[in-house]
Amino acid sequence: MHPSVAQTPGAQAHVAEDRHIALICAKGGLDECYPALILANAARASGIEASIFFTFFGLDVITESKVDHLHVNLAGNPSSPVPTVVAGLPGMERLASTLMLQRMKQLDLPSAREMITMLSGAGCKLYACELAMKMFGLTETDLLPEVDGVLTAEDFYEVTVGAQIVFT
Amino acid sequence: MNAPSDVSARLDRVETQLGELLAVTRGLADQQAAARRTRDELLADAMPVLTGLSDAAVQRFADLEARGVPDLGRAGLRVAERVAQGTSVEDVDALADSVVAILDTVRALTQPEVLALAQEAGHVIEEADEAAPAGVVGLVRASRDVNVQKGLGILVAVLRHVGRASRVLDKKAQAVHRDGPSAGPPTRRTAPPLQVGARPARPTPPQAAPPAAFAEVGDPRFDRQGFLVDPQGWTEALAEAIAHDLHLNPYTEAHRAVVAAARADWQDRGQSPNVRRLSAVTALEVQDLYALFPKAPGRTVARIAGIPKPAGCI
């Protein structure tokens, strides 16, 4: 941040006018989708333009029937507090998801659905990947109403000219 | 005294003139006769044609009368009269506003496939008394038929679309009820946004002439990011000055209410509210906050309210 801009009380002491962050959300785990959502929200709260491109399992976050049922699976995750052989047992995925949701509630973190609503209200653009929709047999009516459009990868590049693209 | 030769010369002249007059008169009479002859001939030629035409017209009308078309015309006039009595100018205006949507709907409904399906459905309902009643077992048996499965799929798709449209309308109605006609939840845009390099329009405040800056660079009241160092030194006037300096014109009651709520929440909880918390304490939607305070509402409100910058990621 330029010091003269920051010190002037009347300045919009945030960021350059034309900064744009484009995030790609490719994973649908409860723990895996939040980075994109939180980064986009923080960008908007800082006055930076933001868009999110949901692809492959990231589509779960914007699918009406799946957004309230995101799971976390700790199997195969080297950072997991639980060894893989235990994390893979039946019921462990549901247990881990329940615990994570409880923790999120204690911290008053918004649910994925609420994040999508907030992001849309904040002016973040939300796009679905056309190829992934075909792979999963989804149509626009299966998506949340906040989604702004279905794009191919080329379309995504067109709408994010000049943006910093972040893959999560 | 006139000589006889003068008189005879004059008489000769008169005679000549009379002769010319006679010739002219004769010529006129001939012309009249010729014109009358032409008219008569024309009439004589045209008469059969005119007779034929009028016969054909009478015949045609008699046919139509036999087929009931004039009766239909009269009935149509009566319907038009009743419609005119029952509708007002406002109704017609409203119709004009929606005429494109109506035409689209009519076009969609009169597609050949849709009409064929509707006809099939109509036939079945006509022959409804031939259909056997089906209980639960009958339903299960019927669902094994591929045609029934396809029909069920169509019904589910219709239900999904109608339910979804209804939920969107409910949300809009709630927003209108709470906030007035201009607010509303985000609606889906159906076309992909392929504007290269375009940026979405942001709500910009009206461009009133900004007042002169009320503080210099390096003013000790503010930190490097423009937040008030000592929140206790805040006043309403200072808030308004900061708002004007941030180009928030006009600074309305709505802005003041949000700033007051933010300051009150900071005093209660000891931490500045972020956008989500502001939305909760002011009962405004996130998009309304972004409309009031474009570009980083959480930070902007904190600066105006003289409270610290909100912390946290959400």
Coordinates of N, CA and C in Angstrom, one line a residue, chain B residues 105-248:
Chain B
T105 N -44.6 -16.9 -24.4 CA -45.3 -18.0 -23.7 C -46.2 -18.7 -24.8
V106 N -46.9 -17.9 -25.6 CA -47.8 -18.5 -26.6 C -47.0 -19.3 -27.6
R107 N -45.8 -18.7 -28.0 CA -45.0 -19.4 -28.9 C -44.5 -20.8 -28.4
A108 N -44.1 -20.7 -27.1 CA -43.6 -22.0 -26.5 C -44.7 -23.0 -26.4
L109 N -45.9 -22.6 -26.1 CA -47.0 -23.5 -25.9 C -47.5 -24.0 -27.2
T110 N -47.3 -23.3 -28.3 CA -47.9 -23.8 -29.6 C -46.8 -24.4 -30.4
Q111 N -45.7 -24.8 -29.8 CA -44.7 -25.6 -30.6 C -45.4 -26.9 -30.9
P112 N -45.0 -27.5 -32.1 CA -45.7 -28.8 -32.5 C -45.6 -29.9 -31.4
E113 N -44.4 -30.0 -30.8 CA -44.2 -31.1 -29.8 C -45.1 -30.9 -28.6
V114 N -45.2 -29.6 -28.2 CA -46.0 -29.3 -27.0 C -47.5 -29.6 -27.3
L115 N -47.9 -29.2 -28.5 CA -49.3 -29.4 -28.9 C -49.6 -30.9 -29.0
A116 N -48.7 -31.6 -29.6 CA -48.9 -33.1 -29.7 C -49.1 -33.7 -28.3
L117 N -48.2 -33.3 -27.4 CA -48.3 -33.9 -26.0 C -49.6 -33.5 -25.4
A118 N -50.0 -32.2 -25.6 CA -51.3 -31.7 -25.0 C -52.5 -32.5 -25.6
Q119 N -52.4 -32.8 -26.9 CA -53.5 -33.5 -27.6 C -53.6 -34.9 -27.0
E120 N -52.4 -35.6 -26.8 CA -52.4 -36.9 -26.3 C -53.0 -36.9 -24.9
A121 N -52.6 -35.9 -24.1 CA -53.1 -35.8 -22.7 C -54.7 -35.6 -22.8
G122 N -55.1 -34.8 -23.7 CA -56.5 -34.5 -23.9 C -57.3 -35.8 -24.3
H123 N -56.7 -36.6 -25.2 CA -57.4 -37.8 -25.6 C -57.6 -38.7 -24.4
V124 N -56.5 -38.8 -23.6 CA -56.6 -39.8 -22.4 C -57.7 -39.3 -21.5
I125 N -57.7 -38.0 -21.2 CA -58.7 -37.5 -20.3 C -60.1 -37.7 -20.8
E126 N -60.2 -37.6 -22.2 CA -61.5 -37.8 -22.8 C -62.0 -39.2 -22.5
E127 N -61.1 -40.2 -22.6 CA -61.4 -41.5 -22.4 C -61.1 -42.0 -20.9
A128 N -61.3 -41.0 -20.0 CA -60.9 -41.3 -18.6 C -61.7 -42.4 -18.0
D129 N -63.0 -42.6 -18.5 CA -63.8 -43.7 -17.8 C -63.3 -45.1 -18.2
E130 N -62.4 -45.1 -19.3 CA -61.9 -46.4 -19.6 C -60.7 -46.8 -18.8
A131 N -60.1 -45.8 -18.1 CA -58.8 -46.1 -17.3 C -59.2 -46.9 -16.1
A132 N -58.4 -48.0 -15.8 CA -58.7 -48.7 -14.6 C -58.1 -48.1 -13.4
P133 N -58.8 -48.1 -12.2 CA -58.2 -47.5 -11.0 C -57.0 -48.3 -10.6
A134 N -56.0 -47.6 -10.1 CA -54.7 -48.2 -9.7 C -54.4 -47.9 -8.2
G135 N -54.2 -49.0 -7.4 CA -53.8 -48.8 -6.0 C -52.3 -48.7 -5.9
V136 N -51.8 -48.9 -4.7 CA -50.3 -48.8 -4.5 C -49.6 -49.8 -5.4
V137 N -50.1 -51.1 -5.4 CA -49.5 -52.1 -6.1 C -49.6 -51.8 -7.6
G138 N -50.7 -51.3 -8.0 CA -50.8 -50.9 -9.4 C -49.8 -49.8 -9.8
L139 N -49.5 -48.9 -8.9 CA -48.5 -47.8 -9.1 C -47.2 -48.4 -9.3
V140 N -46.8 -49.4 -8.4 CA -45.5 -50.0 -8.5 C -45.4 -50.7 -9.9
R141 N -46.5 -51.4 -10.2 CA -46.4 -52.2 -11.5 C -46.3 -51.2 -12.6
A142 N -47.0 -50.1 -12.6 CA -47.0 -49.2 -13.7 C -45.7 -48.5 -13.8
S143 N -45.0 -48.3 -12.7 CA -43.7 -47.6 -12.8 C -42.6 -48.5 -13.5
R144 N -42.9 -49.7 -13.7 CA -42.0 -50.6 -14.5 C -42.1 -50.4 -16.0
D145 N -43.2 -49.7 -16.4 CA -43.4 -49.4 -17.8 C -42.5 -48.2 -18.2
V146 N -41.7 -48.3 -19.3 CA -40.8 -47.2 -19.6 C -41.5 -46.0 -20.0
N147 N -42.7 -46.1 -20.6 CA -43.5 -44.9 -20.9 C -43.9 -44.1 -19.6
V148 N -44.3 -44.9 -18.6 CA -44.7 -44.3 -17.3 C -43.5 -43.6 -16.7
Q149 N -42.3 -44.3 -16.8 CA -41.1 -43.7 -16.2 C -40.7 -42.4 -16.9
K150 N -40.9 -42.4 -18.3 CA -40.6 -41.1 -19.0 C -41.6 -40.1 -18.5
G151 N -42.9 -40.4 -18.4 CA -43.9 -39.4 -18.0 C -43.6 -38.9 -16.6
L152 N -43.1 -39.8 -15.7 CA -42.8 -39.4 -14.3 C -41.6 -38.4 -14.4
G153 N -40.6 -38.7 -15.2 CA -39.5 -37.8 -15.4 C -39.9 -36.4 -15.8
I154 N -40.8 -36.4 -16.7 CA -41.3 -35.1 -17.2 C -42.0 -34.4 -16.1
L155 N -42.9 -35.1 -15.3 CA -43.6 -34.4 -14.2 C -42.7 -33.9 -13.2
V156 N -41.6 -34.7 -12.9 CA -40.6 -34.2 -11.9 C -39.9 -33.0 -12.3
A157 N -39.6 -32.9 -13.6 CA -38.9 -31.7 -14.2 C -39.8 -30.5 -14.1
V158 N -41.1 -30.7 -14.4 CA -42.1 -29.6 -14.3 C -42.1 -29.1 -12.9
L159 N -42.3 -30.1 -11.9 CA -42.4 -29.7 -10.5 C -41.1 -28.9 -10.1
R160 N -40.0 -29.4 -10.5 CA -38.7 -28.7 -10.1 C -38.7 -27.3 -10.6
H161 N -39.0 -27.1 -11.8 CA -39.0 -25.7 -12.4 C -40.0 -24.8 -11.7
V162 N -41.2 -25.4 -11.5 CA -42.3 -24.6 -10.9 C -41.9 -24.2 -9.4
G163 N -41.4 -25.2 -8.7 CA -41.0 -25.0 -7.3 C -39.9 -24.0 -7.2
R164 N -38.9 -24.1 -8.1 CA -37.8 -23.1 -8.1 C -38.2 -21.7 -8.4
A165 N -39.1 -21.6 -9.4 CA -39.6 -20.3 -9.8 C -40.4 -19.7 -8.6
S166 N -41.2 -20.5 -8.0 CA -42.0 -20.1 -6.9 C -41.1 -19.6 -5.7
R167 N -40.0 -20.3 -5.4 CA -39.1 -19.9 -4.4 C -38.4 -18.6 -4.7
V168 N -38.0 -18.4 -5.9 CA -37.4 -17.1 -6.3 C -38.4 -16.0 -6.2
L169 N -39.7 -16.2 -6.6 CA -40.7 -15.2 -6.4 C -40.9 -14.9 -5.0
D170 N -40.9 -15.9 -4.1 CA -41.1 -15.7 -2.7 C -40.0 -14.8 -2.1
K171 N -38.8 -15.1 -2.5 CA -37.7 -14.3 -2.0 C -37.8 -12.8 -2.5
K172 N -38.2 -12.7 -3.7 CA -38.4 -11.3 -4.3 C -39.5 -10.6 -3.5
A173 N -40.6 -11.3 -3.3 CA -41.7 -10.7 -2.6 C -41.3 -10.3 -1.2
Q174 N -40.5 -11.1 -0.5 CA -40.1 -10.8 0.9 C -39.2 -9.5 0.8
A175 N -38.3 -9.5 -0.2 CA -37.4 -8.3 -0.3 C -38.2 -7.1 -0.5
V176 N -39.2 -7.2 -1.4 CA -40.0 -6.0 -1.8 C -40.7 -5.5 -0.5
H177 N -41.3 -6.5 0.2 CA -42.1 -6.2 1.4 C -41.2 -5.5 2.4
R178 N -40.0 -6.0 2.5 CA -39.1 -5.4 3.6 C -38.5 -4.1 3.2
D179 N -38.0 -4.1 1.9 CA -37.1 -3.0 1.6 C -37.7 -2.0 0.5
G180 N -38.8 -2.4 -0.1 CA -39.3 -1.5 -1.2 C -39.0 -2.1 -2.5
P181 N -39.6 -1.5 -3.5 CA -39.5 -2.2 -4.9 C -38.1 -2.3 -5.5
S182 N -37.2 -1.4 -5.0 CA -35.9 -1.5 -5.7 C -35.0 -2.6 -5.3
A183 N -35.2 -3.2 -4.0 CA -34.3 -4.3 -3.6 C -34.8 -5.6 -4.1
G184 N -34.0 -6.6 -4.0 CA -34.4 -8.0 -4.4 C -33.2 -8.9 -4.3
P185 N -33.4 -10.2 -4.2 CA -32.3 -11.1 -4.1 C -31.7 -11.3 -5.5
P186 N -30.5 -11.8 -5.5 CA -29.8 -11.9 -6.8 C -30.6 -12.9 -7.7
T187 N -30.8 -12.6 -8.9 CA -31.5 -13.5 -9.8 C -30.5 -14.1 -10.8
R188 N -30.8 -15.4 -11.3 CA -29.9 -16.0 -12.2 C -29.9 -15.3 -13.5
R189 N -28.7 -15.1 -14.0 CA -28.6 -14.5 -15.4 C -28.3 -15.7 -16.3
T190 N -29.1 -15.9 -17.3 CA -29.1 -17.1 -18.1 C -28.0 -17.1 -19.2
A191 N -27.6 -16.0 -19.7 CA -26.6 -16.0 -20.8 C -25.2 -16.0 -20.1
P192 N -24.2 -16.7 -20.6 CA -22.9 -16.6 -20.1 C -22.3 -15.2 -20.3
P193 N -21.7 -14.6 -19.3 CA -21.2 -13.2 -19.5 C -19.9 -13.2 -20.3
L194 N -19.9 -13.0 -21.6 CA -18.7 -13.1 -22.4 C -18.2 -11.7 -22.8
Q195 N -18.2 -10.8 -21.9 CA -17.7 -9.4 -22.2 C -16.2 -9.4 -21.8
V196 N -15.4 -9.4 -22.8 CA -14.0 -9.4 -22.6 C -13.5 -8.2 -21.8
G197 N -12.8 -8.4 -20.7 CA -12.3 -7.3 -20.0 C -13.3 -6.4 -19.3
A198 N -14.6 -6.8 -19.4 CA -15.6 -5.9 -18.8 C -15.6 -6.1 -17.3
R199 N -16.0 -5.0 -16.6 CA -16.1 -5.1 -15.1 C -17.6 -4.9 -14.8
P200 N -18.1 -5.6 -13.8 CA -19.5 -5.4 -13.4 C -19.7 -3.9 -12.9
A201 N -20.8 -3.4 -13.2 CA -21.0 -2.0 -12.8 C -21.2 -1.9 -11.2
R202 N -20.6 -1.0 -10.6 CA -20.7 -0.8 -9.2 C -21.6 0.4 -8.9
P203 N -22.4 0.3 -7.9 CA -23.3 1.5 -7.6 C -22.4 2.7 -7.2
T204 N -22.4 3.7 -7.9 CA -21.6 4.9 -7.6 C -22.4 6.0 -7.0
P205 N -22.0 6.6 -6.0 CA -22.8 7.7 -5.4 C -22.8 8.9 -6.4
P206 N -23.8 9.8 -6.3 CA -23.9 10.9 -7.2 C -22.6 11.8 -7.0
Q207 N -22.2 12.4 -8.1 CA -20.9 13.1 -8.1 C -21.1 14.5 -7.7
A208 N -21.5 14.7 -6.4 CA -21.5 16.1 -5.8 C -20.1 16.6 -5.7
A209 N -19.9 17.9 -5.7 CA -18.5 18.4 -5.5 C -18.0 18.0 -4.1
P210 N -16.9 17.3 -4.0 CA -16.4 16.9 -2.7 C -15.9 18.2 -1.9
P211 N -16.3 18.3 -0.6 CA -15.8 19.4 0.1 C -14.2 19.3 0.3
A212 N -13.6 20.4 0.6 CA -12.2 20.4 0.8 C -11.8 19.4 1.9
A213 N -10.6 18.7 1.8 CA -10.2 17.7 2.8 C -10.2 18.4 4.2
F214 N -10.7 17.7 5.2 CA -10.8 18.3 6.5 C -9.6 17.9 7.3
A215 N -8.7 17.1 6.8 CA -7.5 16.8 7.6 C -6.3 16.6 6.6
E216 N -5.2 17.0 7.0 CA -4.0 16.9 6.2 C -3.4 15.5 6.3
V217 N -2.5 15.2 5.3 CA -1.8 13.9 5.4 C -0.9 13.9 6.7
G218 N -0.9 12.8 7.4 CA -0.2 12.8 8.6 C -0.9 13.3 9.8
D219 N -2.2 13.6 9.7 CA -3.0 14.1 10.8 C -2.9 13.0 11.9
P220 N -2.5 13.5 13.1 CA -2.3 12.5 14.2 C -3.6 11.8 14.7
R221 N -4.7 12.3 14.3 CA -6.0 11.6 14.8 C -6.2 10.3 14.1
F222 N -5.5 10.1 12.9 CA -5.8 8.9 12.1 C -4.5 8.1 12.0
D223 N -4.7 6.8 11.9 CA -3.5 5.9 11.6 C -3.2 5.8 10.1
R224 N -2.2 5.0 9.8 CA -1.8 5.0 8.4 C -2.9 4.5 7.4
Q225 N -3.8 3.7 8.0 CA -4.8 3.2 7.1 C -6.1 4.1 7.2
G226 N -6.1 5.2 7.9 CA -7.2 6.1 7.9 C -8.2 5.8 9.0
F227 N -7.9 4.9 10.0 CA -8.8 4.7 11.1 C -8.5 5.6 12.2
L228 N -9.5 6.0 12.9 CA -9.4 6.9 14.1 C -8.6 6.2 15.2
V229 N -7.5 6.9 15.6 CA -6.6 6.3 16.6 C -7.3 6.2 18.0
D230 N -8.0 7.3 18.4 CA -8.7 7.2 19.7 C -10.3 7.2 19.4
P231 N -10.9 6.0 19.6 CA -12.3 6.0 19.3 C -13.2 6.9 20.1
Q232 N -12.7 7.3 21.3 CA -13.4 8.1 22.2 C -13.5 9.5 21.7
G233 N -12.6 9.9 20.8 CA -12.7 11.2 20.2 C -13.6 11.4 19.1
W234 N -14.5 10.4 18.9 CA -15.4 10.4 17.8 C -16.6 11.3 18.0
T235 N -17.1 12.1 17.0 CA -18.3 12.8 17.1 C -19.1 12.6 15.8
E236 N -20.4 12.9 15.8 CA -21.2 12.8 14.6 C -20.7 13.6 13.5
A237 N -20.2 14.9 13.9 CA -19.7 15.8 12.9 C -18.5 15.2 12.2
L238 N -17.6 14.6 13.0 CA -16.4 14.0 12.5 C -16.8 12.8 11.5
A239 N -17.8 12.1 12.0 CA -18.3 11.0 11.1 C -18.7 11.5 9.8
E240 N -19.5 12.5 9.8 CA -20.0 13.1 8.5 C -18.8 13.6 7.7
A241 N -17.9 14.2 8.3 CA -16.7 14.8 7.6 C -16.0 13.6 6.9
I242 N -15.7 12.5 7.7 CA -15.0 11.4 7.1 C -15.8 10.8 6.0
A243 N -17.1 10.7 6.1 CA -18.0 10.2 5.1 C -17.9 11.0 3.8
H244 N -17.9 12.3 3.9 CA -17.8 13.2 2.8 C -16.4 13.0 2.1
D245 N -15.4 12.9 3.0 CA -14.1 12.7 2.5 C -13.9 11.4 1.7
L246 N -14.7 10.4 2.1 CA -14.7 9.1 1.4 C -15.6 9.1 0.2
H247 N -16.1 10.3 -0.2 CA -17.0 10.5 -1.3 C -18.3 9.8 -1.2
L248 N -18.8 9.7 0.1 CA -20.1 9.1 0.3 C -21.1 10.2 0.3

